[in-house]
Structure formats: C-alpha cells, structure tokens
Coordinates of C-alpha atoms in Angstrom, one line a residue:
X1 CA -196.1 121.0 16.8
X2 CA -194.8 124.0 18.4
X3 CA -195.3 127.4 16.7
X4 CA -192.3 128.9 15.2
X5 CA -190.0 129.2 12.0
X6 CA -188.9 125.2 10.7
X7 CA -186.3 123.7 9.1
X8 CA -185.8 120.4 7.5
X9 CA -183.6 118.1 6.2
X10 CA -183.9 117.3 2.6
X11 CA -185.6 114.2 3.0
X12 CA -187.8 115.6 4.9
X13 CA -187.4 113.1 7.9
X14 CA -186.2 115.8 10.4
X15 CA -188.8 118.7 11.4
X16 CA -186.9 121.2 14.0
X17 CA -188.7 124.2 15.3
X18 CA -187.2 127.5 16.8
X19 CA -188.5 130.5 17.7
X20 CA -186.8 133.9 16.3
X21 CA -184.1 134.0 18.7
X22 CA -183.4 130.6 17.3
X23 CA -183.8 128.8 20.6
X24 CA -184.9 125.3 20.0
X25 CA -188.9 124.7 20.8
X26 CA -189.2 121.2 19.0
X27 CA -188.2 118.3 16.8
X28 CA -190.2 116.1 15.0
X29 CA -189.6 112.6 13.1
X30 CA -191.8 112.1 9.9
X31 CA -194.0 109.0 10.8
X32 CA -192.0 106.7 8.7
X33 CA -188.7 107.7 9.2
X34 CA -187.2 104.2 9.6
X35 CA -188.0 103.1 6.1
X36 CA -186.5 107.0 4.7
X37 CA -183.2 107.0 6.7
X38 CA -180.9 104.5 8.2
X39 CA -181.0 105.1 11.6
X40 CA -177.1 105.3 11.2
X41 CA -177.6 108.4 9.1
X42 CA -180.3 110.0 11.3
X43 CA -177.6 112.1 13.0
X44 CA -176.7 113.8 9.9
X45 CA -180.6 114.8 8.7
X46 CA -181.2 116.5 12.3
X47 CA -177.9 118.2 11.8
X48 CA -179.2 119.6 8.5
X49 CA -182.8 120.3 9.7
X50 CA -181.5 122.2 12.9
X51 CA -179.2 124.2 10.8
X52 CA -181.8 125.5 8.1
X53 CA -184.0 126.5 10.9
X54 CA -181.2 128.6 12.8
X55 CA -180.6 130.1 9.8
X56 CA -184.5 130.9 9.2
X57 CA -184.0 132.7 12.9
X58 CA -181.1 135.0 11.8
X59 CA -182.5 135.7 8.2
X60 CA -185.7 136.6 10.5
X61 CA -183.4 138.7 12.8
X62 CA -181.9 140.7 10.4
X63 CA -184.9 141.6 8.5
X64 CA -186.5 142.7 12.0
X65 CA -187.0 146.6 11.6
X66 CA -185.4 148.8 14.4
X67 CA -188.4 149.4 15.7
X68 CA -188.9 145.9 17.0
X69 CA -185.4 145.7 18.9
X70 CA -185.6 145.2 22.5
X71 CA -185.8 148.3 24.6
X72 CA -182.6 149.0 26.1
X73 CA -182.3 148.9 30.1
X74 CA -183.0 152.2 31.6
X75 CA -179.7 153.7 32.4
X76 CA -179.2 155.6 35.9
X77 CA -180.2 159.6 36.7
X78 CA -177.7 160.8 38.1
X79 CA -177.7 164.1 40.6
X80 CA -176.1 166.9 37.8
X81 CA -173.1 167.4 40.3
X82 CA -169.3 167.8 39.0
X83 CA -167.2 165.1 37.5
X84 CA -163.7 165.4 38.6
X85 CA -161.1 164.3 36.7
X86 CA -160.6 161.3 39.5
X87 CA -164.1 160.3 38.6
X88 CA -163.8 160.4 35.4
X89 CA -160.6 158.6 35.5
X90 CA -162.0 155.7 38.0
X91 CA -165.2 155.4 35.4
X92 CA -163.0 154.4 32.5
X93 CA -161.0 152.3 33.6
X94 CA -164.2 150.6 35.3
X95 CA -165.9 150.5 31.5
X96 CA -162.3 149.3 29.9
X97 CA -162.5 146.5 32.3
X98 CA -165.7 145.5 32.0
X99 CA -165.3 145.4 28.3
X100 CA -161.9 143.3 28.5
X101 CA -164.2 141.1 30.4
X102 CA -166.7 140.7 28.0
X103 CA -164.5 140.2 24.9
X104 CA -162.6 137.2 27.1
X105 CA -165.9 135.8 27.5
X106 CA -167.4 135.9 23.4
X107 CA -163.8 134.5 22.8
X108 CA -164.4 131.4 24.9
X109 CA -167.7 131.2 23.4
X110 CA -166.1 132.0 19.6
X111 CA -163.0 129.7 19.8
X112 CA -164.5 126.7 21.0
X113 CA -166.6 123.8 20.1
X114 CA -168.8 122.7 22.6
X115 CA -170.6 119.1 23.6
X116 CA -173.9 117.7 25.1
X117 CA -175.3 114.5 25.8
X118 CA -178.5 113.4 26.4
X119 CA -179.7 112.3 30.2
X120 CA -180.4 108.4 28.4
X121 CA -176.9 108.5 27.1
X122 CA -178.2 108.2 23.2
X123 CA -177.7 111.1 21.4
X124 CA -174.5 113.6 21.4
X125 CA -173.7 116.7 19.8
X126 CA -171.3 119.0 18.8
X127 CA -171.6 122.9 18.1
X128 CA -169.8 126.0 17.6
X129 CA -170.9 129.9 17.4
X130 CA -174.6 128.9 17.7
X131 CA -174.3 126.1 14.5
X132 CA -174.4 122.3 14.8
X133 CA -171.5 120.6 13.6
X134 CA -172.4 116.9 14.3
X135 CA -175.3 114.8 16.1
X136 CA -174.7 111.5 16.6
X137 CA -177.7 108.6 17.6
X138 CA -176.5 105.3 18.9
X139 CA -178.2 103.6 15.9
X140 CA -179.2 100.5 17.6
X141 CA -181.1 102.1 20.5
X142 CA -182.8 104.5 17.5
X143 CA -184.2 101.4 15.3
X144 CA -186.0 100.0 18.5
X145 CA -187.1 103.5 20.8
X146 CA -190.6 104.8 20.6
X147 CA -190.4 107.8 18.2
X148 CA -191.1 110.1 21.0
X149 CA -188.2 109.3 23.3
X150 CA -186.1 110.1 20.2
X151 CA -187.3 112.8 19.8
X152 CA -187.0 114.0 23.5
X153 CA -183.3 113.0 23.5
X154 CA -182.9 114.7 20.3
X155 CA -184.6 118.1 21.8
X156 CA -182.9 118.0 25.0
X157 CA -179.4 117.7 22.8
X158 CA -180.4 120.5 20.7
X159 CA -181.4 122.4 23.5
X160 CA -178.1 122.1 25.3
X161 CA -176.0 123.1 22.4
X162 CA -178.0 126.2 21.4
X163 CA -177.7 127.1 25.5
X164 CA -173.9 126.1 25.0
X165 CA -172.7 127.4 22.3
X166 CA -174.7 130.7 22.3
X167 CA -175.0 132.4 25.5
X168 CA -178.2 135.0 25.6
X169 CA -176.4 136.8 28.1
X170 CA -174.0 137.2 25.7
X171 CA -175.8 138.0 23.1
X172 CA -177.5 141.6 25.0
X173 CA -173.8 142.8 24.8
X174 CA -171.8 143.9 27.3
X175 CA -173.8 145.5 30.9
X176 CA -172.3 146.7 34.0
X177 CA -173.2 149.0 36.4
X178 CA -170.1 151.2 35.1
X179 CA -171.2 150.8 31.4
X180 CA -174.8 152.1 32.4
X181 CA -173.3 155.4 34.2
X182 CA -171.2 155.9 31.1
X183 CA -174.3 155.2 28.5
X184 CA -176.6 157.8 31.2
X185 CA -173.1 160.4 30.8
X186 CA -173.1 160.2 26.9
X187 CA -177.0 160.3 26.3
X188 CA -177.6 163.9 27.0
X189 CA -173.9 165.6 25.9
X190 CA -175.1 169.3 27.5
X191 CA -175.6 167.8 30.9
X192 CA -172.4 165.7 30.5
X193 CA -170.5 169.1 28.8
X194 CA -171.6 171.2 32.5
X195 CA -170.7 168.2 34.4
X196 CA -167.2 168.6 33.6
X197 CA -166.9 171.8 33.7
X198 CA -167.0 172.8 30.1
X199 CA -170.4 174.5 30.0
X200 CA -171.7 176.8 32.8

C-alpha cells in the first residue's frame, strides 16, 4: 500500500490513503470484506474511511510549522522609475479584478456539490468543499468483481471528487501577473515610498 496518512471506516473494511495535501493515493478492501459488509452498505464505509483520512491531511496541514510552507513565487524587479498616479490607478483596478475573479471562482467551488462516475459505470460519488458526501457501488456488480477492480473504480471516483471539488489551483490563492507587481510594490515600502514620489 501506498505511503501516506490512512483512514478507515469503523469496521475496518475500507483502507483510503492520501498524502498531506489530501489528494487520494489509494484504497484498499480488507481481504474479507464480503462477509463484514453488505455490498449494499459498502458505499457508506468508503465514505467514512475517505473522510477520516482527509481529515488526518488538514489536522497534518495545520500543525505544519511556517517553515515548511511552500516558497512563494518570485515576484517581479522592477526598474525603480516613477509610479504615476495613472499607473497606480490602472494596477488597482487590475488587482480588484483579478480578485473579483478569484472569489467568483472559490464560490463555484464553495456553493456546489459536485459528481463523478467511474469509466465502468459502477461506482458514483458526490462531494462538496473537499468532503465526500455519498458513494454509491452498484451492489450486484460489487458481490461478483475481483477486489481489485473495486478498488480501481473506487480510487478513480475518489480521485475525481478530490480533483472536483478542491481545485489546487485554487487552493495557492489568488496569482496574476498584476497581483505579483503589487506583492514586488509592497515588499520593500522605501523603494515603493520613492516610487511615488514621497521619499527622494
């Protein structure tokens, strides 16, 4: 099984395995699943194991110190010549817009549920904000695959929803070209201070 933090069901039928950023790596069935869980229930036991391992990822990510963030992107130089007030004017409303942009697109992410189905047709899913809300496993195809096709349909699933419901584009924060000449502006406040004219 794949490296990474697990989480189970409480039966201890459902092994999922995700790495700190809570993307799904794996999921495992215990060997004899079939006599610990009707197949008609399975749904709800990868639910709960996916879930306790997402939330093994955040517990993990907000214990992580500061040192251990990502670097940030290097922002632009720029040349040290004036800002006019036309500049400074045009780079604002860039940065507002970007950021309108961004908060449109967490919304869409926030507000709604999203769904994915496996390429067989077996297994569906439901999620919102990066959680599971349902799996479902066509219960007569499950008490007759080969464990390892169920568990492929149920990785791909998982997989889909985490890529679904939580962007990682997203989750950097917002980054534009105009957002990386303001963050370049407001790291070094002397050099922004002479660049408007209010230090020589």
């Amino acid at each position: 099984m794949a490296d990474g933090l697990r989480g189970r069901d409480s039966g201890g039928v459902v092994t999922v395995t995700v790495d700190d950023s809570a993307d799904v790596l794996a999921v495992a069935l215990a060997a004899r699943w079939k006599q610990a869980v009707d197949p008609r229930s399975l749904g709800s036991a990868v639910t709960a194991a996916v879930n306790a391992a997402t939330m093994q990822a955040l517990a993990k990510q907000v214990e992580r110190p500061v040192a251990d963030e990502p670097p940030v992107s290097p922002v632009p130089r720029h040349d040290g010549s004036r800002i006019t007030p036309a500049e400074a004017t045009r780079l604002m409303d860039a940065v507002t817009a970007d950021l309108e942009r961004f908060k449109r697109q967490v919304a869409e992410v926030v507000d709604r549920s999203v769904t994915a189905g496996s390429r067989g047709g077996h297994v569906r899913g439901t999620a919102q904000r990066g959680q599971v809300l349902d799996i479902a496993v066509d219960p007569t195809w499950a008490h007759t695959a080969r464990t390892s096709e169920l568990e492929q349909e149920l990785l791909e699933v998982l997989r889909a929803l985490r890529a679904r419901s939580a962007p990682a584009d997203l989750a950097q924060g917002p980054h534009s070209p105009a957002i990386a000449e303001l963050m370049a502006l407001v790291s070094d406040p002397n050099t922004l201070l002479r660049r408007v004219g209010l230090l020589p």
